[in-house]
């Protein structure tokens, strides 16, 4: 019989590698699950497409827009045209004033033309036209006819503007509808304001 005292500490055996691997996998899965659960929570802070469609304002960078060029942005599911009109294009508005049905934009002003756009340019800054590109007749989208002169479906003294191909309504370069056309009203000018000389905010103005 040995006289050596018995040890109180357990005898160390080989490390159970399979148990350690299982613990590591379980912890890792828990961490991943925590991240996955956090993603939907964080995403609730982001505006949804439904919120945008309901009328969220949209910023438009116009810094690269050159005179005579047009760009389109989407607001409330509608195309909004932004045109940087040339000096010559602005001069045509005086020529078309007697030819359009509502030159002072007095029809349905609360719906179609904010107070700051009830002028011959229908805009805040004369060179920039901002309008919803939807015909006031049956909701078709007019096409660009910016080049002046005689063209198919247009008069010989055409000054430039837009033609609705559905029923022939025409609009000048301020979005004003010409007389004796199916469209009853001018193109809508959406609420908008300038955040800077190069950034437009479509959908909000200083009244909001």
Coordinates of N, CA and C in Angstrom, one line a residue:
X1 N 0.8 -1.2 0.0 CA 0.0 0.0 0.0 C 0.9 1.2 0.0
X2 N 0.6 2.2 -0.8 CA 1.5 3.4 -1.0 C 1.2 4.4 0.2
X3 N 2.3 5.0 0.7 CA 2.2 6.0 1.7 C 1.9 7.4 1.2
X4 N 1.9 7.6 -0.2 CA 1.7 8.9 -0.8 C 0.3 9.4 -0.6
X5 N 0.1 10.7 -0.1 CA -1.3 11.2 0.1 C -2.0 11.3 -1.3
X6 N -3.3 11.0 -1.2 CA -4.2 11.1 -2.4 C -4.4 12.6 -2.8
X7 N -4.3 12.9 -4.1 CA -4.5 14.3 -4.6 C -6.0 14.6 -4.5
X8 N -6.3 15.9 -4.1 CA -7.7 16.4 -4.1 C -8.2 16.9 -5.4
X9 N -7.2 17.2 -6.3 CA -7.6 17.8 -7.6 C -8.0 16.7 -8.6
X10 N -9.0 16.9 -9.5 CA -9.3 15.8 -10.4 C -8.2 15.6 -11.4
X11 N -8.2 14.4 -11.9 CA -7.1 14.0 -12.8 C -7.5 14.6 -14.2
X12 N -6.5 15.4 -14.8 CA -6.8 16.0 -16.1 C -6.7 15.0 -17.1
X13 N -7.7 14.9 -18.0 CA -7.7 14.0 -19.1 C -7.6 14.7 -20.4
X14 N -7.7 14.1 -21.5 CA -7.6 14.8 -22.8 C -8.8 15.7 -23.0
X15 N -8.6 16.9 -23.6 CA -9.6 17.9 -23.9 C -10.6 17.3 -24.9
X16 N -11.9 17.5 -24.5 CA -13.0 17.0 -25.4 C -13.2 18.0 -26.5
X17 N -12.5 17.8 -27.6 CA -12.5 18.8 -28.7 C -13.9 18.9 -29.4
X18 N -14.7 17.8 -29.4 CA -16.0 17.9 -30.0 C -16.9 18.7 -29.2
X19 N -16.8 18.7 -27.9 CA -17.7 19.5 -27.0 C -17.3 21.0 -27.2
X20 N -16.0 21.3 -27.2 CA -15.5 22.7 -27.4 C -16.0 23.2 -28.7
X21 N -16.0 22.4 -29.8 CA -16.4 22.9 -31.1 C -17.9 23.2 -31.1
X22 N -18.7 22.4 -30.4 CA -20.2 22.6 -30.3 C -20.5 23.9 -29.6
X23 N -19.7 24.1 -28.5 CA -20.0 25.4 -27.7 C -19.7 26.6 -28.6
X24 N -18.5 26.5 -29.4 CA -18.2 27.6 -30.2 C -19.2 27.9 -31.3
X25 N -19.7 26.8 -31.9 CA -20.7 27.0 -33.0 C -22.0 27.6 -32.4
X26 N -22.4 27.1 -31.2 CA -23.6 27.7 -30.5 C -23.5 29.1 -30.2
X27 N -22.3 29.6 -29.7 CA -22.1 31.0 -29.4 C -22.1 31.8 -30.7
X28 N -21.5 31.3 -31.7 CA -21.4 32.0 -33.0 C -22.8 32.2 -33.6
X29 N -23.6 31.1 -33.5 CA -25.0 31.2 -34.0 C -25.8 32.2 -33.3
X30 N -25.6 32.3 -32.0 CA -26.3 33.3 -31.2 C -26.0 34.7 -31.6
X31 N -24.7 34.9 -31.8 CA -24.2 36.3 -32.2 C -24.8 36.7 -33.6
X32 N -24.8 35.7 -34.5 CA -25.4 36.0 -35.8 C -26.9 36.3 -35.7
X33 N -27.5 35.5 -34.9 CA -29.0 35.7 -34.7 C -29.3 37.1 -34.1
X34 N -28.4 37.6 -33.2 CA -28.6 38.9 -32.7 C -28.4 40.0 -33.7
X35 N -27.5 39.8 -34.6 CA -27.3 40.8 -35.7 C -28.5 40.7 -36.6
X36 N -28.9 39.5 -37.0 CA -30.1 39.4 -37.9 C -31.3 40.0 -37.3
X37 N -31.5 39.9 -36.0 CA -32.6 40.5 -35.4 C -32.5 42.0 -35.3
X38 N -31.3 42.5 -35.3 CA -31.1 44.0 -35.3 C -31.4 44.6 -36.6
X39 N -31.2 43.9 -37.7 CA -31.3 44.5 -39.1 C -32.7 45.0 -39.3
X40 N -33.8 44.2 -39.1 CA -35.1 44.7 -39.3 C -35.4 45.9 -38.4
X41 N -34.9 45.9 -37.2 CA -35.1 47.0 -36.2 C -34.5 48.3 -36.8
X42 N -33.2 48.3 -37.2 CA -32.6 49.4 -37.8 C -33.3 49.9 -39.0
X43 N -33.8 49.0 -39.9 CA -34.4 49.3 -41.1 C -35.7 50.1 -40.9
X44 N -36.3 50.1 -39.7 CA -37.5 50.8 -39.5 C -37.2 52.3 -39.5
X45 N -36.0 52.7 -39.4 CA -35.6 54.1 -39.4 C -35.5 54.7 -40.8
X46 N -35.5 53.8 -41.8 CA -35.3 54.2 -43.2 C -36.7 54.4 -43.8
X47 N -36.8 55.5 -44.6 CA -38.1 55.8 -45.2 C -38.4 54.7 -46.2
X48 N -39.7 54.1 -46.2 CA -40.1 53.1 -47.1 C -40.4 53.6 -48.4
X49 N -40.5 52.7 -49.4 CA -40.9 53.1 -50.8 C -42.4 53.6 -50.7
X50 N -43.2 53.1 -49.8 CA -44.6 53.5 -49.7 C -44.6 55.0 -49.2
X51 N -43.7 55.3 -48.2 CA -43.6 56.7 -47.7 C -43.2 57.6 -48.8
X52 N -42.2 57.2 -49.6 CA -41.8 58.1 -50.7 C -43.0 58.3 -51.7
X53 N -43.7 57.2 -52.0 CA -44.8 57.3 -53.0 C -45.9 58.2 -52.4
X54 N -46.0 58.3 -51.1 CA -47.1 59.0 -50.5 C -46.8 60.5 -50.5
X55 N -45.5 60.9 -50.9 CA -45.3 62.3 -51.0 C -44.0 62.8 -50.4
X56 N -43.1 61.9 -50.0 CA -41.8 62.4 -49.4 C -41.1 63.3 -50.4
X57 N -40.5 64.3 -49.9 CA -39.8 65.3 -50.8 C -38.6 64.6 -51.4
X58 N -38.2 65.1 -52.6 CA -37.1 64.5 -53.4 C -36.1 65.7 -53.7
X59 N -34.9 65.4 -53.5 CA -33.8 66.4 -53.8 C -33.4 66.2 -55.3
X60 N -33.1 67.3 -56.0 CA -32.6 67.2 -57.3 C -31.4 68.0 -57.5
X61 N -30.3 67.4 -57.9 CA -29.0 68.1 -58.1 C -29.1 68.7 -59.6
X62 N -29.1 70.0 -59.7 CA -29.2 70.7 -61.0 C -27.9 71.3 -61.4
X63 N -26.8 71.0 -60.7 CA -25.5 71.6 -61.0 C -25.0 71.3 -62.4
X64 N -25.3 70.1 -62.9 CA -24.8 69.8 -64.2 C -25.7 70.1 -65.4
X65 N -26.9 70.7 -65.0 CA -27.9 71.0 -66.1 C -27.5 72.2 -66.8
X66 N -27.3 72.1 -68.1 CA -26.8 73.2 -69.0 C -28.0 73.9 -69.6
X67 N -27.9 75.1 -70.0 CA -29.0 75.8 -70.7 C -29.5 75.0 -71.9
X68 N -30.9 74.8 -71.9 CA -31.5 74.1 -73.0 C -31.7 72.6 -72.7
X69 N -31.1 72.1 -71.5 CA -31.2 70.7 -71.2 C -32.4 70.5 -70.2
X70 N -32.8 69.2 -70.2 CA -33.9 68.8 -69.3 C -33.5 67.6 -68.5
X71 N -34.0 67.5 -67.3 CA -33.8 66.3 -66.5 C -35.2 66.0 -65.9
X72 N -35.4 64.7 -65.5 CA -36.6 64.2 -64.9 C -36.3 63.5 -63.6
X73 N -37.1 63.9 -62.6 CA -37.0 63.2 -61.3 C -38.4 62.7 -61.0
X74 N -38.5 61.7 -60.1 CA -39.8 61.1 -59.7 C -40.2 61.6 -58.4
X75 N -41.5 62.1 -58.3 CA -42.1 62.5 -57.0 C -43.5 62.0 -57.0
X76 N -43.9 61.3 -55.9 CA -45.2 60.8 -55.8 C -45.6 59.9 -57.0
X77 N -44.6 59.2 -57.5 CA -44.8 58.4 -58.7 C -45.1 59.1 -60.0
X78 N -44.8 60.4 -60.0 CA -45.0 61.3 -61.2 C -43.7 61.8 -61.7
X79 N -43.6 61.9 -63.0 CA -42.4 62.5 -63.6 C -42.4 64.1 -63.4
X80 N -41.3 64.6 -62.8 CA -41.2 66.0 -62.7 C -40.1 66.5 -63.6
X81 N -40.4 67.4 -64.5 CA -39.5 67.9 -65.4 C -38.8 69.2 -64.8
X82 N -37.5 69.2 -65.0 CA -36.7 70.4 -64.7 C -35.9 70.8 -65.9
X83 N -36.3 72.0 -66.4 CA -35.6 72.4 -67.7 C -34.9 73.8 -67.4
X84 N -33.7 73.8 -67.8 CA -32.9 75.1 -67.7 C -33.1 75.8 -69.0
X85 N -34.0 76.8 -69.0 CA -34.4 77.5 -70.3 C -33.3 78.5 -70.7
X86 N -33.1 78.6 -72.0 CA -32.1 79.5 -72.5 C -32.8 80.9 -72.5
X87 N -32.0 81.9 -72.8 CA -32.6 83.3 -72.9 C -33.6 83.3 -74.1
X88 N -33.3 82.7 -75.2 CA -34.2 82.6 -76.3 C -35.5 81.9 -76.0
X89 N -35.4 80.9 -75.2 CA -36.6 80.1 -74.8 C -37.5 81.0 -73.9
X90 N -36.9 81.7 -73.0 CA -37.7 82.6 -72.2 C -38.4 83.7 -73.0
X91 N -37.7 84.2 -74.0 CA -38.3 85.2 -74.8 C -39.6 84.7 -75.6
X92 N -39.6 83.4 -75.8 CA -40.8 82.9 -76.6 C -42.1 83.0 -75.7
X93 N -41.9 83.1 -74.4 CA -43.1 83.1 -73.5 C -44.0 84.3 -73.7
X94 N -43.3 85.4 -74.1 CA -44.1 86.6 -74.4 C -44.9 86.5 -75.8
X95 N -44.3 85.7 -76.7 CA -45.0 85.5 -77.9 C -46.2 84.5 -77.8
X96 N -46.1 83.6 -76.9 CA -47.2 82.6 -76.7 C -48.2 83.1 -75.8
X97 N -48.0 84.2 -75.1 CA -48.9 84.6 -74.0 C -50.4 84.8 -74.5
X98 N -50.5 85.3 -75.7 CA -51.8 85.5 -76.3 C -52.4 84.3 -76.9
X99 N -51.6 83.2 -77.0 CA -52.1 82.0 -77.7 C -52.5 80.9 -76.6
X100 N -52.1 81.1 -75.4 CA -52.4 80.1 -74.4 C -53.7 80.4 -73.7
X101 N -54.3 79.4 -73.1 CA -55.7 79.5 -72.5 C -55.7 80.2 -71.2
X102 N -54.6 80.0 -70.4 CA -54.5 80.5 -69.1 C -53.2 81.2 -68.8
X103 N -52.9 82.3 -69.4 CA -51.5 82.9 -69.4 C -51.1 83.3 -68.0
X104 N -52.0 83.6 -67.1 CA -51.6 84.1 -65.7 C -51.8 83.0 -64.7
X105 N -52.1 81.8 -65.2 CA -52.2 80.6 -64.3 C -53.2 80.8 -63.2
X106 N -54.4 81.3 -63.5 CA -55.4 81.6 -62.6 C -56.4 80.4 -62.4
X107 N -56.4 79.4 -63.2 CA -57.3 78.3 -63.1 C -56.7 77.3 -62.0
X108 N -57.6 76.9 -61.1 CA -57.2 76.0 -60.1 C -55.8 76.2 -59.5
X109 N -55.6 77.4 -59.0 CA -54.2 77.8 -58.5 C -53.8 76.9 -57.3
X110 N -54.8 76.6 -56.5 CA -54.4 75.8 -55.3 C -53.9 74.4 -55.6
X111 N -54.3 73.9 -56.8 CA -53.9 72.6 -57.2 C -52.8 72.6 -58.2
X112 N -52.7 73.6 -59.0 CA -51.8 73.6 -60.2 C -50.6 74.5 -60.1
X113 N -50.8 75.7 -59.5 CA -49.7 76.7 -59.5 C -49.6 77.4 -58.2
X114 N -48.5 77.2 -57.5 CA -48.3 77.9 -56.2 C -48.1 79.4 -56.5
X115 N -48.4 80.2 -55.5 CA -48.3 81.6 -55.6 C -47.0 82.1 -56.2
X116 N -45.9 81.5 -55.8 CA -44.6 81.9 -56.3 C -44.3 81.6 -57.7
X117 N -45.2 80.9 -58.3 CA -45.0 80.5 -59.8 C -46.1 81.1 -60.6
X118 N -46.9 82.0 -60.1 CA -48.0 82.6 -60.9 C -47.4 83.9 -61.6
X119 N -46.5 83.6 -62.5 CA -45.9 84.7 -63.3 C -45.7 84.2 -64.7
X120 N -45.2 85.0 -65.6 CA -45.1 84.6 -67.0 C -44.1 83.4 -67.2
X121 N -43.2 83.2 -66.2 CA -42.3 82.1 -66.3 C -42.8 80.8 -65.6
X122 N -43.8 81.0 -64.7 CA -44.3 79.9 -63.9 C -43.2 79.2 -63.1
X123 N -42.4 80.0 -62.5 CA -41.2 79.5 -61.8 C -40.7 80.5 -60.8
X124 N -39.9 80.0 -59.9 CA -39.2 80.8 -58.9 C -38.1 81.6 -59.5
X125 N -37.2 80.9 -60.2 CA -36.1 81.5 -61.0 C -36.5 81.4 -62.5
X126 N -36.5 82.4 -63.2 CA -36.9 82.4 -64.6 C -36.3 81.3 -65.4
X127 N -35.0 81.0 -65.3 CA -34.4 80.1 -66.2 C -34.8 78.6 -65.9
X128 N -35.3 78.3 -64.7 CA -35.6 76.9 -64.4 C -37.1 76.7 -64.4
X129 N -37.6 75.8 -65.3 CA -39.0 75.4 -65.3 C -39.1 74.1 -64.5
X130 N -40.0 74.0 -63.6 CA -40.3 72.8 -62.8 C -41.8 72.5 -63.0
X131 N -42.1 71.4 -63.6 CA -43.5 71.0 -63.8 C -43.6 69.5 -63.9
X132 N -44.8 69.1 -63.5 CA -45.2 67.6 -63.6 C -45.5 67.3 -65.0
X133 N -44.8 66.3 -65.6 CA -45.0 66.0 -67.0 C -46.2 65.1 -67.3
X134 N -47.4 65.5 -66.8 CA -48.6 64.7 -67.1 C -49.6 65.7 -67.6
X135 N -50.2 65.3 -68.7 CA -51.2 66.2 -69.4 C -52.4 66.3 -68.5
X136 N -53.0 67.5 -68.4 CA -54.2 67.7 -67.6 C -55.5 67.1 -68.2
X137 N -55.4 66.5 -69.4 CA -56.6 66.0 -70.1 C -56.9 64.6 -69.5
X138 N -56.1 63.6 -69.9 CA -56.4 62.2 -69.5 C -55.2 61.6 -68.8
X139 N -54.2 62.4 -68.4 CA -53.1 61.8 -67.7 C -52.0 61.2 -68.6
X140 N -52.0 61.5 -69.9 CA -50.9 61.0 -70.7 C -49.6 61.9 -70.4
X141 N -48.5 61.4 -71.0 CA -47.3 62.2 -70.8 C -46.9 62.8 -72.1
X142 N -46.9 64.2 -72.1 CA -46.4 64.9 -73.3 C -45.0 64.6 -73.7
X143 N -44.7 64.8 -74.9 CA -43.3 64.6 -75.4 C -42.7 66.0 -75.7
X144 N -41.4 66.0 -75.7 CA -40.6 67.2 -75.9 C -40.7 67.6 -77.4
X145 N -41.0 68.9 -77.6 CA -41.0 69.5 -78.9 C -40.3 70.9 -78.7
X146 N -39.1 70.8 -78.2 CA -38.4 72.0 -77.8 C -37.8 72.9 -78.9
X147 N -37.6 72.2 -80.1 CA -37.1 72.9 -81.2 C -38.2 73.8 -81.9
X148 N -38.0 75.0 -82.1 CA -39.0 75.9 -82.8 C -39.1 75.6 -84.3
X149 N -40.2 76.0 -84.9 CA -40.4 75.8 -86.3 C -41.5 74.8 -86.6
X150 N -41.9 74.8 -87.9 CA -43.0 73.9 -88.3 C -42.6 72.4 -88.2
X151 N -43.5 71.6 -87.7 CA -43.2 70.2 -87.5 C -44.6 69.5 -87.6
X152 N -44.6 68.1 -87.8 CA -45.9 67.4 -87.9 C -46.7 67.6 -86.6
X153 N -48.0 67.9 -86.8 CA -48.9 68.1 -85.6 C -48.7 69.4 -84.9
X154 N -47.8 70.2 -85.4 CA -47.6 71.5 -84.8 C -47.8 72.7 -85.8
X155 N -48.1 73.9 -85.3 CA -48.2 75.0 -86.2 C -46.9 75.5 -86.8
X156 N -47.0 76.2 -87.9 CA -45.8 76.7 -88.5 C -45.0 77.7 -87.7
X157 N -45.7 78.4 -86.8 CA -45.0 79.4 -85.9 C -44.7 78.8 -84.5
X158 N -44.5 77.5 -84.5 CA -44.2 76.8 -83.2 C -43.0 77.4 -82.6
X159 N -43.1 77.8 -81.3 CA -42.0 78.4 -80.6 C -41.2 77.4 -79.7
X160 N -41.7 76.2 -79.6 CA -41.0 75.2 -78.7 C -41.9 75.0 -77.5
X161 N -41.9 73.7 -77.1 CA -42.8 73.3 -75.9 C -43.0 71.8 -75.9
X162 N -44.3 71.4 -75.7 CA -44.6 70.0 -75.5 C -45.9 69.7 -76.2
X163 N -45.9 68.4 -76.7 CA -47.1 67.9 -77.5 C -47.5 66.6 -76.8
X164 N -48.8 66.6 -76.4 CA -49.4 65.3 -75.9 C -49.8 64.5 -77.1
X165 N -49.2 63.4 -77.4 CA -49.5 62.6 -78.6 C -50.9 61.9 -78.5
X166 N -51.5 61.8 -77.3 CA -52.8 61.1 -77.2 C -53.9 61.9 -78.0
X167 N -54.1 63.2 -77.7 CA -55.2 63.9 -78.3 C -54.7 65.3 -78.8
X168 N -53.4 65.5 -78.9 CA -53.0 66.7 -79.6 C -52.9 68.0 -78.8
X169 N -53.0 67.9 -77.4 CA -52.8 69.1 -76.6 C -51.4 69.6 -76.7
X170 N -51.2 70.9 -76.7 CA -49.9 71.5 -76.8 C -49.6 72.5 -75.6
X171 N -48.4 72.6 -75.2 CA -48.0 73.4 -74.1 C -46.8 74.2 -74.4
X172 N -46.7 75.4 -73.9 CA -45.5 76.2 -74.2 C -44.4 75.9 -73.2
X173 N -43.3 76.6 -73.3 CA -42.2 76.3 -72.5 C -42.3 76.8 -71.0
X174 N -43.5 77.2 -70.6 CA -43.9 77.4 -69.2 C -44.9 76.4 -68.8
X175 N -45.2 75.4 -69.6 CA -46.2 74.4 -69.3 C -47.7 75.0 -69.4
X176 N -47.9 76.1 -70.1 CA -49.2 76.6 -70.3 C -49.9 76.0 -71.6
X177 N -51.1 75.6 -71.4 CA -51.8 74.9 -72.5 C -52.3 75.9 -73.5
X178 N -52.2 75.6 -74.8 CA -52.7 76.5 -75.8 C -54.2 76.4 -75.9
X179 N -54.8 77.4 -76.5 CA -56.2 77.5 -76.6 C -56.8 76.5 -77.5
X180 N -58.1 76.1 -77.3 CA -58.8 75.2 -78.1 C -58.2 73.8 -78.2
X181 N -57.7 73.4 -77.1 CA -57.1 72.0 -77.0 C -57.8 71.2 -76.0
X182 N -57.8 69.9 -76.1 CA -58.5 69.1 -75.1 C -58.1 69.3 -73.6
X183 N -56.9 69.5 -73.4 CA -56.4 69.7 -72.0 C -57.0 70.9 -71.4
X184 N -57.7 70.8 -70.3 CA -58.3 72.0 -69.7 C -57.4 73.0 -68.9
X185 N -56.3 72.5 -68.5 CA -55.4 73.3 -67.6 C -54.0 73.2 -68.0
X186 N -53.2 74.1 -67.4 CA -51.8 74.1 -67.5 C -51.2 72.9 -66.8
X187 N -49.9 72.6 -67.1 CA -49.2 71.5 -66.4 C -49.1 72.0 -64.9
X188 N -49.1 71.0 -64.1 CA -49.0 71.3 -62.6 C -47.5 71.7 -62.3
X189 N -47.4 72.7 -61.5 CA -46.1 73.1 -60.9 C -46.1 72.6 -59.5
X190 N -45.3 71.6 -59.1 CA -45.3 71.0 -57.8 C -44.7 71.9 -56.8
X191 N -45.0 71.8 -55.5 CA -44.4 72.5 -54.5 C -42.9 72.3 -54.6
X192 N -42.1 73.3 -54.5 CA -40.6 73.2 -54.5 C -39.9 74.4 -54.0
X193 N -38.7 74.2 -53.7 CA -37.9 75.3 -53.2 C -36.4 75.0 -53.5
X194 N -35.6 76.0 -53.4 CA -34.1 75.9 -53.6 C -33.4 75.7 -52.3
X195 N -32.7 74.6 -52.1 CA -31.9 74.4 -50.9 C -30.6 75.2 -51.1
X196 N -30.2 75.3 -52.3 CA -29.0 76.0 -52.7 C -29.1 76.4 -54.2
X197 N -28.1 77.0 -54.7 CA -28.1 77.4 -56.1 C -28.1 76.1 -57.0
X198 N -27.7 75.0 -56.5 CA -27.6 73.8 -57.3 C -28.5 72.6 -56.8
X199 N -29.3 72.9 -55.8 CA -30.1 71.8 -55.3 C -31.6 72.2 -55.1
X200 N -32.5 71.5 -55.8 CA -33.9 71.7 -55.7 C -34.5 70.7 -54.7
X201 N -35.5 71.1 -54.0 CA -36.3 70.2 -53.2 C -37.7 70.1 -53.8
X202 N -38.1 69.0 -54.3 CA -39.4 68.8 -54.9 C -40.3 68.2 -53.9
X203 N -41.5 68.8 -53.7 CA -42.5 68.3 -52.7 C -42.6 69.1 -51.5
X204 N -41.8 70.1 -51.3 CA -41.9 71.0 -50.1 C -41.6 72.4 -50.6
X205 N -42.2 73.4 -49.9 CA -41.8 74.8 -50.2 C -41.8 75.5 -48.8
X206 N -41.6 76.8 -48.8 CA -41.5 77.5 -47.6 C -42.7 77.6 -46.8
X207 N -43.9 77.2 -47.4 CA -45.1 77.2 -46.6 C -45.3 75.9 -45.8
X208 N -44.5 74.9 -46.1 CA -44.6 73.6 -45.4 C -44.0 73.7 -44.0

